[in-house]
Coordinates of C-alpha atoms in Angstrom, one line a residue:
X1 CA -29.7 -18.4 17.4
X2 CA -26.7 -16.6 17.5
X3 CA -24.0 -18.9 17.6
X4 CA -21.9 -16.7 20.6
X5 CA -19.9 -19.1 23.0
X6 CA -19.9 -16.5 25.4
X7 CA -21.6 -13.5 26.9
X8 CA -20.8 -10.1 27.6
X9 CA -19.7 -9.6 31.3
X10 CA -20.2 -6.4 33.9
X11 CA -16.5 -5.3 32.3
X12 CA -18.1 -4.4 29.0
X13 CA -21.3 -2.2 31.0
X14 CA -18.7 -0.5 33.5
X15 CA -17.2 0.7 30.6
X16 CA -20.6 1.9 28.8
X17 CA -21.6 3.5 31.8
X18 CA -18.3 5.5 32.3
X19 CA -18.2 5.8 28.5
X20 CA -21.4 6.3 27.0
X21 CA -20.7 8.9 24.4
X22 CA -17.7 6.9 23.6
X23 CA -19.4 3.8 23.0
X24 CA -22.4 6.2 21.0
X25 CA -19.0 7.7 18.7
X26 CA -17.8 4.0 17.9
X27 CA -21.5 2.9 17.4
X28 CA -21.8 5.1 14.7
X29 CA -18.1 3.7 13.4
X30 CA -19.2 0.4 13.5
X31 CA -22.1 0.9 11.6
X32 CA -20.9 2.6 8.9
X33 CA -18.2 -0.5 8.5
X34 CA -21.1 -2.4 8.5
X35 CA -22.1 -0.6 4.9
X36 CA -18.4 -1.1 4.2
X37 CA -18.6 -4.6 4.5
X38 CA -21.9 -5.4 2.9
X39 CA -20.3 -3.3 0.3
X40 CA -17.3 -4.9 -0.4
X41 CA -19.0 -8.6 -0.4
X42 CA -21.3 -7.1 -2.8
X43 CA -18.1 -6.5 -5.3
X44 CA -16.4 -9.4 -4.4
X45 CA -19.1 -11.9 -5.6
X46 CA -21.1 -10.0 -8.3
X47 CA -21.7 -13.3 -9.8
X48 CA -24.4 -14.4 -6.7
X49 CA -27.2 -12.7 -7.5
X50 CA -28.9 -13.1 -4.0
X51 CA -26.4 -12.5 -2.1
X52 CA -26.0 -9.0 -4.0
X53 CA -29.6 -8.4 -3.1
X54 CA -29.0 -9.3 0.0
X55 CA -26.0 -7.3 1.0
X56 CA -27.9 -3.7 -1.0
X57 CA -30.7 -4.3 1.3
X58 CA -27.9 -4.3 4.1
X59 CA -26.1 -1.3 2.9
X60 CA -29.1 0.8 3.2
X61 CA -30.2 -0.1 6.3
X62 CA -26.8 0.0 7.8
X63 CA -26.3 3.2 6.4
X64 CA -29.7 4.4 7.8
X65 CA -28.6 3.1 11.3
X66 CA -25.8 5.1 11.1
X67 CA -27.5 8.0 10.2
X68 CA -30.0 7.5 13.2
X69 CA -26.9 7.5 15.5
X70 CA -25.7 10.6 14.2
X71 CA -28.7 11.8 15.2
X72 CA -28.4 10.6 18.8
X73 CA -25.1 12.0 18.8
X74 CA -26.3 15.5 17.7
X75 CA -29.5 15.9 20.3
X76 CA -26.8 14.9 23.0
X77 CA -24.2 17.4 21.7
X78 CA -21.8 14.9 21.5
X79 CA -19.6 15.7 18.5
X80 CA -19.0 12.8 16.1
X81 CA -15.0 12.3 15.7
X82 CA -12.3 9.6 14.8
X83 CA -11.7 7.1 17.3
X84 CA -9.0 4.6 17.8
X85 CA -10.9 1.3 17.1
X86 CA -10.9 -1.8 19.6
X87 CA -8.8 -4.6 18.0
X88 CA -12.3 -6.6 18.0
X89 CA -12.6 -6.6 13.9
X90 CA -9.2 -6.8 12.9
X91 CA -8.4 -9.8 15.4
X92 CA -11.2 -11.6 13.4
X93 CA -10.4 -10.3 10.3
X94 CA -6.8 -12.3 10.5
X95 CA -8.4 -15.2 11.0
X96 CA -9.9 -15.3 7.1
X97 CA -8.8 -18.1 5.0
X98 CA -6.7 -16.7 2.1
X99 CA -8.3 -19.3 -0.7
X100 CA -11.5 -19.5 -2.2
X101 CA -14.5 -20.4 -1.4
X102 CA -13.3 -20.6 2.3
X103 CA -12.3 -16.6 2.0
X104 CA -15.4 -15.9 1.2
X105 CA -17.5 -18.1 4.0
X106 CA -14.9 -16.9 6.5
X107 CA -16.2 -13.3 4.9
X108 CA -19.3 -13.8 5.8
X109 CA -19.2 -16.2 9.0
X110 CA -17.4 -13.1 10.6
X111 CA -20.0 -10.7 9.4
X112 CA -22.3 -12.6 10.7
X113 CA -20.7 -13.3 13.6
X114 CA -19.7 -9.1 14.4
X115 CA -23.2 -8.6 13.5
X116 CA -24.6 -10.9 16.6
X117 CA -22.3 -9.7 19.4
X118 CA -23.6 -6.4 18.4
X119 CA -26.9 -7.4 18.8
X120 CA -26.4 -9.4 22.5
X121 CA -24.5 -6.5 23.4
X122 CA -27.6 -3.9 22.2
X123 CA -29.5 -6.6 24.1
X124 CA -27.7 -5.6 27.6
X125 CA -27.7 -2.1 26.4
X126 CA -31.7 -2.1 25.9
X127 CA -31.8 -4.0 29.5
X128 CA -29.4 -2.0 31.6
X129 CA -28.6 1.7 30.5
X130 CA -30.2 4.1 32.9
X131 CA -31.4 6.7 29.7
X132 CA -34.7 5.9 28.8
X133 CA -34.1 6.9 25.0
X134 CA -31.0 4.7 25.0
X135 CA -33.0 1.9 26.3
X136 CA -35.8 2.6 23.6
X137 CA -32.9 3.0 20.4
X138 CA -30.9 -0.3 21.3
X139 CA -34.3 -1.4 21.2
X140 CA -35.3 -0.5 17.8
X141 CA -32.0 -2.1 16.5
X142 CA -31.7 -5.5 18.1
X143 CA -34.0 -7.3 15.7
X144 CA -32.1 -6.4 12.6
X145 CA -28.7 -7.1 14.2
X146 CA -30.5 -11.1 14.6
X147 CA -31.6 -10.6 11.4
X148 CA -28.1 -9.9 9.4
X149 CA -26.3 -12.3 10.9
X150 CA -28.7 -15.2 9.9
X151 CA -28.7 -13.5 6.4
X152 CA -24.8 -14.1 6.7
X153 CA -24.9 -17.5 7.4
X154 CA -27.2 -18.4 5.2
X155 CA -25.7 -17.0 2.4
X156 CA -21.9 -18.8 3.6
X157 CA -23.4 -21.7 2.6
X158 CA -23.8 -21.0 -0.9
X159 CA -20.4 -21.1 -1.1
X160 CA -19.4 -24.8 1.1
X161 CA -21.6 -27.3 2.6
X162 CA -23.8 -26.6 5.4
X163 CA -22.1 -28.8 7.5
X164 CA -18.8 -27.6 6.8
X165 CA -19.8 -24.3 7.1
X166 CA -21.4 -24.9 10.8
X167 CA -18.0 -26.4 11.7
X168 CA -16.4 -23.6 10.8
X169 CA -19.0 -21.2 12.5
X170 CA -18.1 -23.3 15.3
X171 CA -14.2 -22.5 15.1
X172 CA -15.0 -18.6 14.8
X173 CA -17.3 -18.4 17.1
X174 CA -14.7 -19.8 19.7
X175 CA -11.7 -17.6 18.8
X176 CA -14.6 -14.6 18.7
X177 CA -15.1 -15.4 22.5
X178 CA -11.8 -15.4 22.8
X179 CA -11.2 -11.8 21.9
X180 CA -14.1 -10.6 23.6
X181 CA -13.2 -12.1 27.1
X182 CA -9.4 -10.6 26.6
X183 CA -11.2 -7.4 26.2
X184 CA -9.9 -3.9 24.8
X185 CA -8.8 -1.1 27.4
X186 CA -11.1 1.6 25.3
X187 CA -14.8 1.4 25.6
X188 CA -16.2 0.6 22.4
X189 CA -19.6 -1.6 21.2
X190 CA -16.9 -4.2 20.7
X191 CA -14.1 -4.3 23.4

């Protein structure tokens, strides 16, 4: 359902569990880029009118998430700050094709593809984090984490053929496992 070729290891929740109000800073991060995203796509192809309905529906409700972290970050006293990214989203972002329409399924493949490691890795989060209302928040987030990405891929193939654009799913997805088993030293949703 997800298209991962890989899973998240016991690296990734050592690092949570030294880490937590790191990982709780970058959530927040990572969800406002998520608005940035659906934003930008939203520009980029005006011209298709469901996938501009589409990515406004994910603005909001990124931008909601992101609002409900900085909420969990408040009630925890954990001050919301800069942090130095993981090279997750850039590493992937080098991988877009410059010409269209393969930019733009590349676009949204990686999207899609950023939006369902976050949601395997709220998965572990809801399984294994010793905090109750941790366990209970990841919860509340997983099924709309499933739910963009399939809105992602969907919409990549109003811009190629389904078949071409499962190939390249395929091709991301692989280089995506890739960057997660190298890792990132810093513990972030993504490294």
């Amino acid at each position: 359902m997800l298209h991962l070729k890989s899973e998240s290891g016991q690296r990734w929740l050592d690092q949570v569990e030294k880490h937590t109000d790191l990982v709780l800073i970058d959530h927040a991060h990572c969800e406002k880029k998520a608005a940035g995203t659906a934003l930008n796509l939203l520009f980029a192809y005006v011209e298709n009118e469901e996938l501009c309905r589409e990515m406004t529906s994910i603005v909001n409700e990124e931008l909601e998430h992101f609002h409900m972290v900085l909420d969990v970050l408040k009630n925890r006293g954990i001050k919301f700050q800069r942090l130095k990214p993981s090279n997750y989203g850039n590493q992937l972002h080098e991988l877009i094709r410059n010409q269209e329409p393969q930019r733009a399924v590349d676009r949204l493949l990686i999207a899609g593809l950023i939006e369902a490691r976050s949601c395997e890795r709220f998965g572990l989060l809801r399984k294994h984090l010793p905090d109750a209302e941790l366990r209970d928040f990841y919860d509340s987030l997983f099924e709309s984490e499933a739910r963009h990405h399939a809105v992602y891929v969907r919409l990549a193939k109003h811009f190629a053929p389904e078949s071409d654009v499962m190939a390249r799913l395929e091709e991301l997805a692989t280089a995506e496992a890739a960057i997660i088993e190298a890792g990132d030293e810093n513990a972030r949703i993504h490294s």
